[in-house]
Amino acid sequence: MSEDQLYEGIITDIIYQNEETGFMIANLDTIVEYICIKGTMPFIKHGDKLRVSGTIEVHPIYGEQLTVRYMEHVKPKEKEELLTYLSSGVIKGIGEATAQLLIEAFGEKVLDVIHETPDKLLGISGIGPKKLEQIVESYKEQYELRDFIMYFQQLNITVHMAMKIYRTLGLEAIEKVEKNPYILANEISGIGFKFADQIAMKMGIETASPFRITSGILYLLNKEAGNGNSFILKSQLMQLGERELSVKGELIEALIAEMAVTGHVQVERYSEVELAIYLPSLYYAEQQVAVKLIKLMMSGVSTNEMYIKEFLEVYQNERGILLGENQRLAVEKAMTEGVFVITGGPGTGKTTILNALIHAFERQDKKVLLAAPTGRASKRMTEATQREAKTIHRLLEFQGDMEFQRNEQNPLEADVIIIDEISMVDILLMHRLLEAISTGSQLILVGDADQLPSVGPGAVLKDILESKIMAYVRLNEIYRQSETSLIAYNAHQINQGNAPTLNKKDKDFFFISKYKADEILSEIKMLVTKRLPNYYGINSLEDLQVLSPMKGTGVGVDALNSMLQEVLNPPNETKTEKKMGYKLFRIGDKVMQIRNNYNIDWSNRFGEEGKGVFNGDIGFITAIDEAYREVTVLFDQEKEVVYDYASLDELTLAYAVTVHKSQGSEFKVVVMPISYGPPMLMSRNILYTAITRARELVVLVGDKKYLNRMIGQTQEENRLSGLKERLIHFHGIWDELQNL
């Protein structure tokens, strides 16, 4: 084998570069000659000075190439070299003008200043605290992170994923992974237990190691939480463990008992023969939600019945409306109960009740706060009530890392708190919300119990209603646009298992029969690009949303997004693109955040700043900056978020989204394919949820056979949740104490 040869020079041309793997082919100018080099060299840019060693190989087309085995980044030392280096854009936040100012101020010591005393840069014109942070982070990438990246590449982890590890765990990640490789499965999205397990095996951890089994149990519990379950039955956990960990059940059983003793899991009796196994955070959240709801319920206020009756008469006369019997009952009960739930489908008058309640409370000089789980839902609430509504995270003054300014020590200052779209709220967020509500405040929860449950764990609305502890009203009569709209009518028909009314002239609910996947896609393409914009004057990007029950079939969101991106945002020379794995992002693309990111920064045009972008948020790509390796997204036309390339796996195209991801959103027009899919996704409540997302028009495209199958399929997602039982239990204890 030939000896390694050593070269030093400056990168003049990058022929090929894969940012995800770090592999590149480039030309190196050694002053004496140009050398073509290839290999895994992350974060290399035009103008970098490198010292490389490797073997020369002859490529049949490209000729001599040095296959790099070792690479070292050489810091430039001379002023001219430093100016060229800094002007190249290799460090984010430093352009040509800033580079010149830095050289003038610090000369040949400029890199030492950036590394050791970066605060000195604040004296340079144009560099503020935010830009300084960007410069320091980018400098770290150039130098400190190289060894970090190389370490993880030896474990078959891509540069892209290694950067995610760095963002989450910091430079201490190497030490943490060597102590516990399974931390990667628990902390890093995209690295599953099996991959972490392979790394652990390389490190010599035995299959039956208690350490491995404990990590596996926590992984399985987190996986179940991701599926919406608050706990898992012990028998199921043992079966999953035997299959995924390849160890005997008795080993798993012994470790569950040990983890219960050490507090890594919570164990509770589920039945005479079965135990429920919880993650501690979910167990605690369930307990606290049940206790706080009972406390709030028992501290209901007494409002004069005569005042309520007089108010309703005056309010109806002033508005020229007549409330239905259930609507009047809802207003009366909501004004006297500590906790009250209003549930009903579209068009049943929930907004009418809310507006009446807000006016009634305000006439009593009570402070009312309004909130909903998502930005779109809160904006819709604001429009419907003409009062400010916030997201729950903003209401609680979210700080990042699931920390909130509003909590038990600093509760919300309000007499009444009204939460819309409560079906979307999971047990963890419900816990944080209730933690910030003082006993004595009234809580009114509004939502549709027939929609899909929250994306996160738990079944909050369903459990509250089924416990029959809290007062509630279920609205069934349709009021909204009952004479002209079929959307609300058909939603209720479908919910009752009846066939919808279709294709009536001048109505708003249509079915187009197509049978093959390519025919359905072609029809949706025509609807989105021509027929609906031309006939109804809608903007296909802003007003219309394509929904599908599934992701990967011929009419799933993957196929739909691929087709719709090409017709709604076609490529041209003015639109920068970025390919990440199988995803292609382009300026102008409609995108969705697919997991909660509690720590990402956002800002808006009013100068406000905050943290957090959440699962289901939809926005548009406004900029892709190759030099800074950043993508900018504008969410809800107001919240601007900058993603580095390592975070792009949190985004997906959103020309089409799954019905599950559409919860809490409302669109003028919904278009949905109706075709064969997995039985669990061919259900009535998925169809119902999709239809109720539309405000003005629904168009279904597909086979009526599958439409009828969905209407007939009543199988619901039965989540494992203990909130209902806890509410009943704690209510019983309260009653006993009152009777002593």
XYZ file of C-alpha atoms in Angstrom:
740
model
C 0.000 0.000 0.000
C 1.398 3.408 -0.990
C 2.425 5.893 1.699
C 0.210 8.826 2.584
C 1.215 12.090 0.969
C 0.900 15.443 2.751
C -0.325 18.675 1.135
C -1.215 22.141 2.381
C -3.205 24.669 0.425
C -6.381 26.688 -0.090
C -9.704 25.348 -1.408
C -10.305 27.112 -4.721
C -13.154 25.082 -6.231
C -15.750 22.792 -4.671
C -16.737 20.293 -7.332
C -19.200 18.285 -5.218
C -20.403 18.573 -1.626
C -22.991 16.611 0.347
C -23.784 18.580 3.496
C -25.655 15.672 5.051
C -22.753 13.204 4.888
C -19.849 15.678 4.747
C -18.399 14.037 1.610
C -16.844 16.415 -0.879
C -14.616 16.684 -3.948
C -12.606 19.905 -4.296
C -9.509 21.477 -5.790
C -6.683 22.430 -3.415
C -4.222 25.137 -4.493
C -0.839 24.327 -2.901
C 0.868 27.227 -4.789
C 3.098 24.611 -6.473
C 0.195 22.712 -8.053
C -3.553 22.022 -7.951
C -4.586 18.768 -6.266
C -8.049 17.251 -6.564
C -9.024 15.941 -3.114
C -12.008 13.840 -2.037
C -13.265 12.473 1.264
C -15.395 13.248 4.305
C -14.552 16.845 5.209
C -17.436 18.625 6.953
C -17.858 22.411 7.007
C -15.282 23.076 4.302
C -15.874 26.172 2.210
C -14.225 28.032 -0.637
C -11.168 29.857 0.736
C -10.450 27.430 3.610
C -6.784 26.592 4.210
C -6.266 22.842 4.823
C -3.493 20.414 5.625
C -4.494 16.992 4.235
C -2.879 13.603 3.841
C -3.937 10.534 1.927
C -3.211 8.372 -1.096
C -3.301 9.339 -4.749
C -5.702 7.306 -6.863
C -6.356 7.582 -10.590
C -10.015 8.013 -11.538
C -10.850 6.798 -15.097
C -12.639 10.073 -15.914
C -11.351 12.699 -13.451
C -7.716 11.610 -13.334
C -5.549 11.852 -10.212
C -7.381 12.400 -6.912
C -6.137 12.419 -3.332
C -8.358 10.275 -1.091
C -8.121 12.131 2.207
C -7.488 10.074 5.350
C -6.526 12.968 7.607
C -7.537 16.611 7.464
C -6.596 19.598 9.573
C -7.933 23.105 9.225
C -5.028 25.591 9.144
C -5.837 28.994 10.542
C -4.732 31.838 8.262
C -2.098 34.108 9.870
C -1.199 36.919 7.511
C -3.505 39.939 7.217
C -4.193 39.310 3.544
C -5.005 35.634 4.191
C -7.210 36.585 7.118
C -9.102 39.159 5.045
C -9.686 36.636 2.252
C -10.792 34.015 4.767
C -13.199 36.267 6.689
C -14.592 37.869 3.499
C -15.465 34.466 2.051
C -18.573 34.107 4.268
C -17.115 31.068 6.005
C -18.140 32.569 9.361
C -21.809 33.515 9.576
C -22.370 37.199 10.285
C -19.120 38.397 8.721
C -19.183 39.785 5.190
C -16.571 41.759 3.239
C -17.230 45.107 4.949
C -17.233 43.625 8.455
C -14.111 41.581 7.665
C -12.264 44.772 6.687
C -13.316 46.485 9.939
C -12.180 43.466 11.990
C -8.755 43.360 10.335
C -8.321 47.104 10.898
C -9.266 46.746 14.572
C -7.460 43.542 15.548
C -4.974 42.792 12.772
C -3.356 39.354 12.836
C -4.929 38.553 16.235
C -8.511 38.732 14.913
C -9.189 34.968 15.186
C -7.757 34.878 18.729
C -10.151 37.699 19.642
C -13.154 35.823 18.167
C -12.143 32.685 20.049
C -10.983 34.055 23.405
C -12.525 37.524 23.941
C -15.476 37.736 21.518
C -17.171 40.565 23.478
C -14.559 42.919 21.996
C -16.368 42.522 18.657
C -19.283 44.546 20.045
C -17.154 47.639 19.470
C -17.265 47.043 15.703
C -19.935 48.911 13.741
C -22.792 46.611 12.739
C -22.091 43.891 15.328
C -24.714 43.672 18.072
C -25.369 40.927 20.665
C -27.405 38.786 18.253
C -24.843 38.955 15.443
C -22.035 38.310 17.924
C -23.744 35.120 19.061
C -24.067 34.052 15.421
C -20.372 34.736 14.738
C -19.201 32.808 17.816
C -21.438 29.818 17.001
C -20.213 29.743 13.408
C -16.577 29.965 14.520
C -17.151 26.977 16.815
C -18.447 25.035 13.838
C -15.309 25.813 11.912
C -12.878 24.678 14.592
C -14.252 23.087 17.763
C -16.864 20.990 15.987
C -14.572 19.285 13.499
C -13.310 16.652 15.938
C -16.853 16.338 17.253
C -18.206 15.602 13.766
C -15.393 13.159 12.985
C -16.099 11.213 16.201
C -19.727 10.676 15.280
C -18.945 9.876 11.672
C -16.884 6.939 12.946
C -20.178 5.727 14.466
C -21.874 5.992 11.030
C -23.744 9.155 12.018
C -24.052 11.756 9.255
C -22.805 15.330 9.584
C -26.408 16.493 9.549
C -27.324 14.212 12.473
C -24.091 15.001 14.329
C -25.038 18.674 14.173
C -28.414 17.835 15.709
C -26.597 16.008 18.503
C -24.431 19.077 19.060
C -27.460 21.402 19.121
C -29.155 19.198 21.736
C -26.318 17.911 23.913
C -23.488 20.369 23.262
C -19.787 19.552 23.012
C -20.158 17.255 26.042
C -22.133 14.865 23.831
C -19.104 12.635 23.208
C -18.606 12.101 26.927
C -22.331 11.547 27.448
C -22.605 9.050 24.592
C -19.597 7.079 25.816
C -21.286 6.786 29.216
C -24.729 6.060 27.760
C -25.157 5.628 23.978
C -28.916 5.234 24.470
C -29.159 8.913 25.274
C -29.156 9.369 21.489
C -32.449 7.454 21.163
C -34.105 9.359 24.006
C -32.837 12.868 23.211
C -32.327 13.066 19.431
C -35.256 12.844 17.015
C -34.303 10.706 14.033
C -32.047 8.316 15.972
C -34.085 5.363 17.112
C -33.281 2.821 19.763
C -32.055 0.264 17.234
C -29.419 2.616 15.854
C -28.302 3.631 19.350
C -28.239 -0.065 20.195
C -25.840 -0.758 17.326
C -23.508 1.909 18.704
C -23.795 0.376 22.178
C -22.914 -3.058 20.792
C -19.773 -1.587 19.185
C -18.860 -0.193 22.601
C -19.120 -3.641 24.109
C -22.432 -3.392 25.988
C -23.952 -6.867 26.420
C -27.420 -7.742 25.088
C -28.652 -8.693 28.573
C -27.005 -5.728 30.280
C -29.384 -4.146 32.837
C -28.211 -0.782 31.535
C -29.338 -1.709 28.004
C -32.692 -3.125 29.109
C -33.439 -0.084 31.284
C -32.710 2.224 28.350
C -34.891 0.038 26.126
C -37.830 0.227 28.544
C -37.602 4.035 28.646
C -37.423 4.097 24.856
C -40.575 1.965 24.577
C -42.435 4.175 27.067
C -41.470 7.302 25.132
C -42.560 5.615 21.924
C -45.986 4.867 23.437
C -46.276 8.495 24.561
C -45.579 9.472 20.943
C -48.494 7.228 19.949
C -50.760 9.151 22.330
C -50.767 6.773 25.304
C -50.136 8.041 28.837
C -49.031 4.590 29.987
C -48.528 1.034 28.783
C -49.733 -2.197 30.337
C -46.981 -4.266 31.888
C -47.865 -7.323 29.777
C -47.660 -5.255 26.592
C -44.372 -3.699 27.681
C -42.884 -7.142 28.282
C -44.054 -8.396 24.880
C -42.615 -5.345 23.117
C -39.411 -5.641 25.128
C -38.918 -9.314 24.286
C -39.414 -8.561 20.592
C -37.371 -5.336 20.295
C -34.642 -6.057 22.866
C -34.300 -9.804 22.198
C -34.149 -10.659 25.908
C -36.269 -12.856 28.176
C -39.422 -11.501 29.794
C -38.244 -12.194 33.330
C -35.255 -9.874 32.807
C -37.586 -7.088 31.675
C -39.950 -7.752 34.587
C -37.099 -7.553 37.088
C -35.850 -4.277 35.605
C -39.354 -2.737 35.666
C -39.526 -3.475 39.405
C -36.073 -1.980 39.950
C -36.929 1.140 37.919
C -40.101 1.599 39.986
C -38.020 1.577 43.169
C -35.528 4.124 41.782
C -38.323 6.354 40.406
C -37.458 5.941 36.720
C -41.002 4.649 36.110
C -44.289 4.825 38.004
C -46.304 1.641 38.465
C -50.013 1.594 39.273
C -52.640 -1.136 39.599
C -54.731 -1.244 36.410
C -56.813 -4.348 37.127
C -56.678 -7.435 39.310
C -54.099 -9.009 37.013
C -52.515 -6.041 35.257
C -50.258 -3.087 36.046
C -49.967 0.280 34.278
C -46.410 1.532 33.670
C -45.960 5.309 33.349
C -43.160 7.703 32.579
C -42.959 9.804 35.787
C -43.737 13.063 33.949
C -46.990 11.683 32.544
C -48.013 10.100 35.844
C -47.462 13.371 37.685
C -49.287 15.377 34.995
C -52.351 13.111 35.186
C -52.448 13.325 38.974
C -52.137 17.096 39.029
C -54.666 17.693 36.244
C -57.279 15.608 38.076
C -56.633 17.296 41.446
C -56.690 20.824 39.998
C -59.850 20.255 37.958
C -61.662 19.023 41.077
C -60.430 22.051 43.059
C -61.569 24.484 40.356
C -64.897 22.698 40.001
C -65.579 22.879 43.735
C -64.781 26.590 43.884
C -67.546 27.642 41.494
C -68.925 31.156 41.889
C -72.502 32.004 42.736
C -74.086 34.317 40.169
C -77.566 35.711 40.734
C -79.999 33.717 38.578
C -82.119 36.814 38.011
C -79.051 38.654 36.648
C -78.402 35.852 34.148
C -82.028 35.820 32.949
C -82.134 39.617 32.634
C -78.797 39.649 30.822
C -79.954 37.030 28.294
C -83.126 38.977 27.505
C -81.234 42.245 27.011
C -78.414 40.580 25.049
C -80.790 38.829 22.638
C -82.772 42.034 22.045
C -79.607 44.061 21.430
C -78.221 41.483 18.966
C -81.545 40.611 17.345
C -80.938 36.907 17.942
C -82.778 34.092 19.691
C -80.629 31.578 21.570
C -81.679 27.947 21.448
C -82.567 26.083 24.627
C -79.165 24.369 24.824
C -77.382 27.647 24.134
C -79.236 29.406 26.946
C -78.483 26.483 29.272
C -74.781 26.690 28.336
C -74.623 30.400 29.211
C -76.466 29.892 32.511
C -74.294 26.940 33.618
C -70.998 28.465 32.461
C -71.613 31.524 34.638
C -72.024 29.491 37.823
C -69.671 26.512 37.407
C -66.009 26.475 38.372
C -65.284 24.267 35.338
C -67.659 24.023 32.397
C -67.296 22.190 29.059
C -69.044 23.182 25.816
C -68.782 20.530 23.108
C -70.363 20.322 19.684
C -69.662 20.042 15.991
C -69.463 22.783 13.349
C -72.375 25.187 13.130
C -73.858 24.271 16.515
C -73.445 27.743 17.988
C -70.303 27.481 20.121
C -69.124 30.936 19.011
C -72.543 32.463 19.728
C -72.369 31.097 23.279
C -68.806 32.359 23.745
C -69.718 35.878 22.662
C -72.713 35.916 25.014
C -70.554 34.692 27.892
C -67.800 37.238 27.272
C -70.350 40.086 27.316
C -71.996 38.696 30.454
C -68.703 38.443 32.333
C -67.518 41.857 31.146
C -70.727 43.468 32.385
C -69.810 42.049 35.784
C -66.363 43.681 35.444
C -64.680 40.278 35.312
C -61.378 39.876 33.517
C -61.650 37.259 30.750
C -58.656 35.596 29.043
C -59.028 33.676 25.762
C -56.628 31.069 24.371
C -56.336 28.132 21.978
C -53.599 25.537 21.344
C -52.390 26.830 17.953
C -51.733 30.167 16.289
C -54.420 29.574 13.668
C -57.005 28.562 16.255
C -56.239 31.586 18.448
C -56.435 33.901 15.428
C -59.823 32.417 14.522
C -60.979 32.919 18.116
C -59.895 36.572 17.946
C -61.845 37.100 14.714
C -64.972 35.408 16.120
C -65.024 37.258 19.462
C -63.380 40.598 18.583
C -61.223 40.072 21.690
C -57.541 39.185 21.872
C -56.945 35.444 22.012
C -53.468 33.965 22.482
C -51.935 30.563 22.038
C -51.773 28.665 25.324
C -47.974 28.874 25.218
C -48.090 32.652 24.794
C -50.764 32.993 27.488
C -48.486 31.144 29.917
C -45.485 33.249 28.771
C -43.456 30.367 27.415
C -39.690 30.642 28.020
C -38.355 27.552 26.214
C -37.543 24.039 27.483
C -41.186 23.656 28.631
C -40.657 26.457 31.148
C -43.395 29.063 31.622
C -43.412 32.410 33.432
C -46.994 31.760 34.483
C -47.192 28.950 37.016
C -48.314 28.174 40.554
C -46.095 30.908 42.004
C -47.068 33.452 39.320
C -50.633 32.562 38.259
C -52.698 34.131 35.501
C -54.538 37.253 36.585
C -58.068 36.506 35.438
C -61.555 35.792 36.712
C -62.468 33.655 33.718
C -60.256 31.650 31.344
C -61.780 30.270 28.125
C -59.839 27.663 26.116
C -60.998 26.781 22.587
C -60.113 23.604 20.619
C -59.556 21.739 23.887
C -59.561 18.390 22.036
C -56.061 19.300 20.793
C -54.596 19.796 24.275
C -52.515 16.896 25.601
C -52.063 15.950 29.253
C -48.678 17.707 29.638
C -49.885 21.079 28.331
C -53.120 20.753 30.305
C -51.038 20.282 33.448
C -49.044 23.457 32.767
C -52.206 25.414 32.000
C -53.997 24.345 35.202
C -50.858 24.990 37.228
C -51.175 28.681 36.260
C -54.881 29.031 37.130
C -55.743 30.193 40.635
C -58.409 28.360 42.599
C -61.478 30.582 42.366
C -61.002 31.403 38.671
C -63.591 29.966 36.308
C -62.424 27.666 33.507
C -64.506 27.174 30.363
C -63.353 24.508 27.889
C -64.696 24.510 24.323
C -64.161 21.819 21.718
C -65.488 19.059 19.519
C -65.392 15.673 21.251
C -65.875 13.849 17.935
C -62.633 15.100 16.414
C -59.357 13.215 16.531
C -57.551 13.391 19.898
C -54.449 15.483 20.593
C -51.158 14.721 18.866
C -49.465 14.404 22.278
C -50.290 11.855 25.002
C -53.629 11.639 26.773
C -57.314 12.090 25.956
C -58.129 15.172 28.019
C -61.518 16.214 26.609
C -62.801 12.660 26.218
C -61.790 11.713 29.781
C -63.369 14.845 31.287
C -66.668 14.186 29.510
C -66.743 10.450 30.232
C -65.988 10.984 33.909
C -69.330 12.864 34.175
C -67.814 14.867 37.036
C -67.666 18.265 35.321
C -70.736 20.128 34.136
C -71.046 20.244 30.345
C -73.443 20.855 27.483
C -73.385 18.898 24.228
C -74.663 20.921 21.271
C -76.392 18.961 18.499
C -78.648 21.439 16.705
C -77.129 23.150 13.663
C -77.459 26.939 13.525
C -74.635 28.199 11.341
C -75.571 28.757 7.672
C -78.109 25.970 8.028
C -80.053 27.143 4.984
C -77.136 27.536 2.584
C -74.258 25.312 3.798
C -73.953 21.575 3.508
C -70.620 21.412 5.364
C -72.059 21.509 8.880
C -75.065 19.404 7.847
C -72.931 16.696 6.229
C -70.479 16.649 9.125
C -73.357 15.786 11.446
C -74.789 13.258 8.985
C -71.426 11.498 8.755
C -71.004 11.622 12.530
C -74.313 9.782 12.874
C -73.302 7.168 10.270
C -75.455 8.574 7.465
C -74.501 9.298 3.865
C -73.782 12.977 3.105
C -75.706 15.075 0.592
C -73.464 15.627 -2.437
C -73.179 17.771 -5.567
C -76.199 20.043 -5.097
C -76.107 23.047 -7.400
C -74.828 26.257 -5.760
C -73.896 24.364 -2.583
C -70.515 23.829 -0.931
C -69.963 20.071 -0.713
C -68.924 18.079 -3.785
C -67.756 14.580 -4.673
C -65.885 13.815 -7.902
C -65.728 10.130 -8.799
C -62.272 8.846 -9.746
C -60.942 5.363 -9.124
C -57.225 5.022 -9.808
C -54.537 6.847 -7.843
C -53.149 8.634 -10.916
C -56.668 9.771 -11.887
C -57.269 11.161 -8.381
C -53.923 13.014 -8.424
C -54.634 14.418 -11.880
C -58.088 15.651 -10.803
C -56.704 17.274 -7.644
C -54.017 18.958 -9.753
C -56.707 20.397 -12.047
C -58.859 21.512 -9.100
C -56.008 23.244 -7.301
C -54.418 24.956 -10.297
C -57.413 25.881 -12.463
C -60.971 24.965 -11.568
C -61.204 26.234 -7.986
C -59.106 29.417 -8.472
C -60.983 30.278 -11.686
C -64.516 29.539 -10.424
C -64.246 30.661 -6.790
C -61.417 33.191 -7.060
C -59.392 31.523 -4.303
C -55.645 31.586 -3.706
C -54.565 27.942 -3.846
C -51.647 28.509 -1.457
C -53.388 30.676 1.149
C -57.037 29.582 1.029
C -56.945 25.916 0.060
C -55.621 22.886 1.902
C -55.316 19.369 0.538
C -55.778 16.765 3.285
C -55.173 13.024 3.177
C -55.631 10.363 5.862
C -52.240 8.826 5.070
C -48.660 9.600 4.094
C -47.179 6.922 1.879
C -49.834 5.581 -0.513
C -50.413 6.684 -4.103
C -52.711 9.459 -2.869
C -50.919 10.106 0.431
C -49.347 13.425 1.382
C -45.900 12.447 0.044
C -47.193 11.903 -3.504
C -49.516 14.906 -3.276
C -46.759 17.236 -2.054
C -44.393 16.162 -4.780
C -47.028 16.898 -7.432
C -48.363 20.112 -5.866
C -44.920 21.624 -5.269
C -44.153 21.367 -8.973
C -47.408 23.019 -10.083
C -47.911 25.611 -7.307
C -44.276 26.620 -6.781
C -42.322 25.497 -9.845
C -38.544 25.955 -9.960
C -36.902 28.892 -11.707
C -33.558 30.637 -11.619
C -34.714 33.188 -9.009
C -35.761 30.577 -6.419
C -32.983 29.111 -4.302
C -33.426 25.429 -3.430
C -32.057 23.165 -0.708
C -32.160 19.379 -0.843
C -32.052 17.531 2.482
C -32.251 13.764 2.102
C -35.402 13.019 0.115
C -36.843 16.499 0.791
C -36.444 19.443 -1.563
C -37.196 22.907 -0.180
C -37.614 25.946 -2.409
C -38.234 29.635 -1.705
C -42.013 30.104 -1.706
C -42.770 26.571 -0.478
C -45.617 25.992 1.940
C -44.179 24.059 4.901
C -45.225 22.649 8.260
C -43.392 22.173 11.559
C -43.734 18.459 12.394
C -42.575 18.373 16.008
C -42.536 20.734 18.956
C -39.364 22.801 19.152
C -39.533 24.648 22.443
C -36.226 26.502 22.101
C -36.119 27.896 18.575
C -36.259 31.714 18.388
C -38.874 33.721 16.497
C -39.449 37.416 15.857
C -42.123 39.512 14.168
C -42.450 42.832 12.383
C -43.483 44.558 15.605
C -40.087 43.825 17.150
C -41.462 41.139 19.460
C -39.336 38.050 20.087
C -40.033 34.699 21.664
C -39.320 31.001 21.630
C -41.112 27.947 20.326
C -42.607 26.606 17.096
C -45.078 23.783 17.459
C -46.266 20.632 15.757
C -48.736 21.572 13.004
C -47.699 25.231 12.536
C -47.871 26.144 8.815
C -45.787 28.795 7.083
C -43.937 29.755 3.891
C -40.215 29.719 3.088
C -39.156 33.329 2.474
C -35.382 32.884 2.188
C -32.704 30.215 1.738
C -29.188 31.433 2.508
C -26.522 29.013 1.287
C -23.673 31.090 2.722
C -25.205 31.084 6.210
C -26.756 27.611 5.780
C -30.138 28.921 6.913
C -33.780 28.738 5.837
C -36.253 31.435 6.931
C -39.934 30.569 7.389
C -42.816 32.977 8.021
C -45.546 31.324 10.109
C -49.126 32.645 10.164
C -47.977 35.729 8.209
C -46.323 37.194 11.300
C -43.826 34.928 13.101
C -40.419 34.667 11.391
C -38.203 31.703 12.271
C -34.666 30.988 11.029
C -33.667 27.306 10.766
C -30.104 26.129 10.315
C -29.716 23.254 7.880
C -29.311 20.763 10.740
C -32.880 21.526 11.865
C -34.589 21.122 8.495
C -35.845 17.645 9.370
C -38.361 19.481 11.581
C -40.035 20.834 8.435
C -42.016 19.122 5.724
C -43.883 20.356 2.669
C -47.472 21.313 3.524
C -49.290 21.665 0.197
C -50.916 18.488 1.473
C -50.978 17.416 5.132
C -52.431 14.498 7.026
C -55.813 14.935 8.695
C -54.120 14.375 12.061
C -51.794 17.329 11.448
C -54.679 19.605 10.385
C -56.324 19.601 13.818
C -57.039 23.057 15.176
C -56.683 24.643 11.747
C -59.440 25.969 9.526
C -59.258 26.622 5.799
C -61.599 28.230 3.289
C -61.410 25.165 1.055
C -60.543 21.534 1.796
C -59.774 19.035 -0.973
C -59.369 15.393 0.039
C -58.672 12.158 -1.859
C -60.909 9.208 -0.966
C -59.190 5.925 -1.763
C -58.050 2.671 -0.231
C -55.887 2.961 2.857
C -54.945 1.128 6.051
C -58.126 0.176 7.995
C -57.098 2.206 11.061
C -57.050 5.361 8.890
C -60.289 4.607 7.038
C -62.472 5.762 9.912
C -65.457 8.023 10.467
C -63.743 10.407 12.855
C -60.875 11.013 10.394
C -63.399 11.880 7.663
C -65.381 14.020 10.116
C -62.261 15.859 11.290
C -61.215 16.584 7.683
C -64.624 17.957 6.705
C -64.874 20.176 9.773
C -61.594 21.908 8.830
C -63.403 23.587 5.886
C -65.145 26.934 6.240
C -66.543 27.525 2.745
C -66.060 24.522 0.469
C -65.335 20.766 0.574
C -64.346 18.747 -2.496
C -63.802 14.990 -2.144
C -62.157 13.125 -5.033
C -62.185 9.343 -5.286
C -64.260 6.204 -4.936
C -67.641 6.330 -3.134
C -67.063 2.772 -2.007
C -64.282 3.995 0.278
C -66.307 7.029 1.365
C -69.054 4.681 2.566
C -66.451 2.453 4.213
C -65.076 5.392 6.201
C -68.576 6.447 7.299
C -69.303 2.896 8.457
C -66.035 2.448 10.315
C -66.640 3.628 13.894
C -63.382 2.293 15.297
C -61.973 5.013 17.551
C -58.442 5.452 18.763
C -58.659 4.009 22.270
C -55.811 5.621 24.108
C -54.427 4.376 27.377
C -55.132 7.224 29.769
C -55.947 7.278 33.465
C -57.392 10.795 33.764
C -61.026 9.682 33.787
C -60.434 7.241 36.656
C -58.419 9.810 38.611
C -61.189 12.399 38.284
C -63.725 9.903 39.623
C -61.336 8.829 42.400
C -60.457 12.337 43.605
C -64.057 13.473 43.340
C -65.042 10.569 45.580
C -62.414 11.564 48.145
C -63.679 15.164 48.045
C -67.248 14.019 48.648
C -66.149 11.870 51.597
C -64.286 14.794 53.159
C -67.319 17.054 52.761
C -69.497 14.487 54.551
C -67.213 14.121 57.585
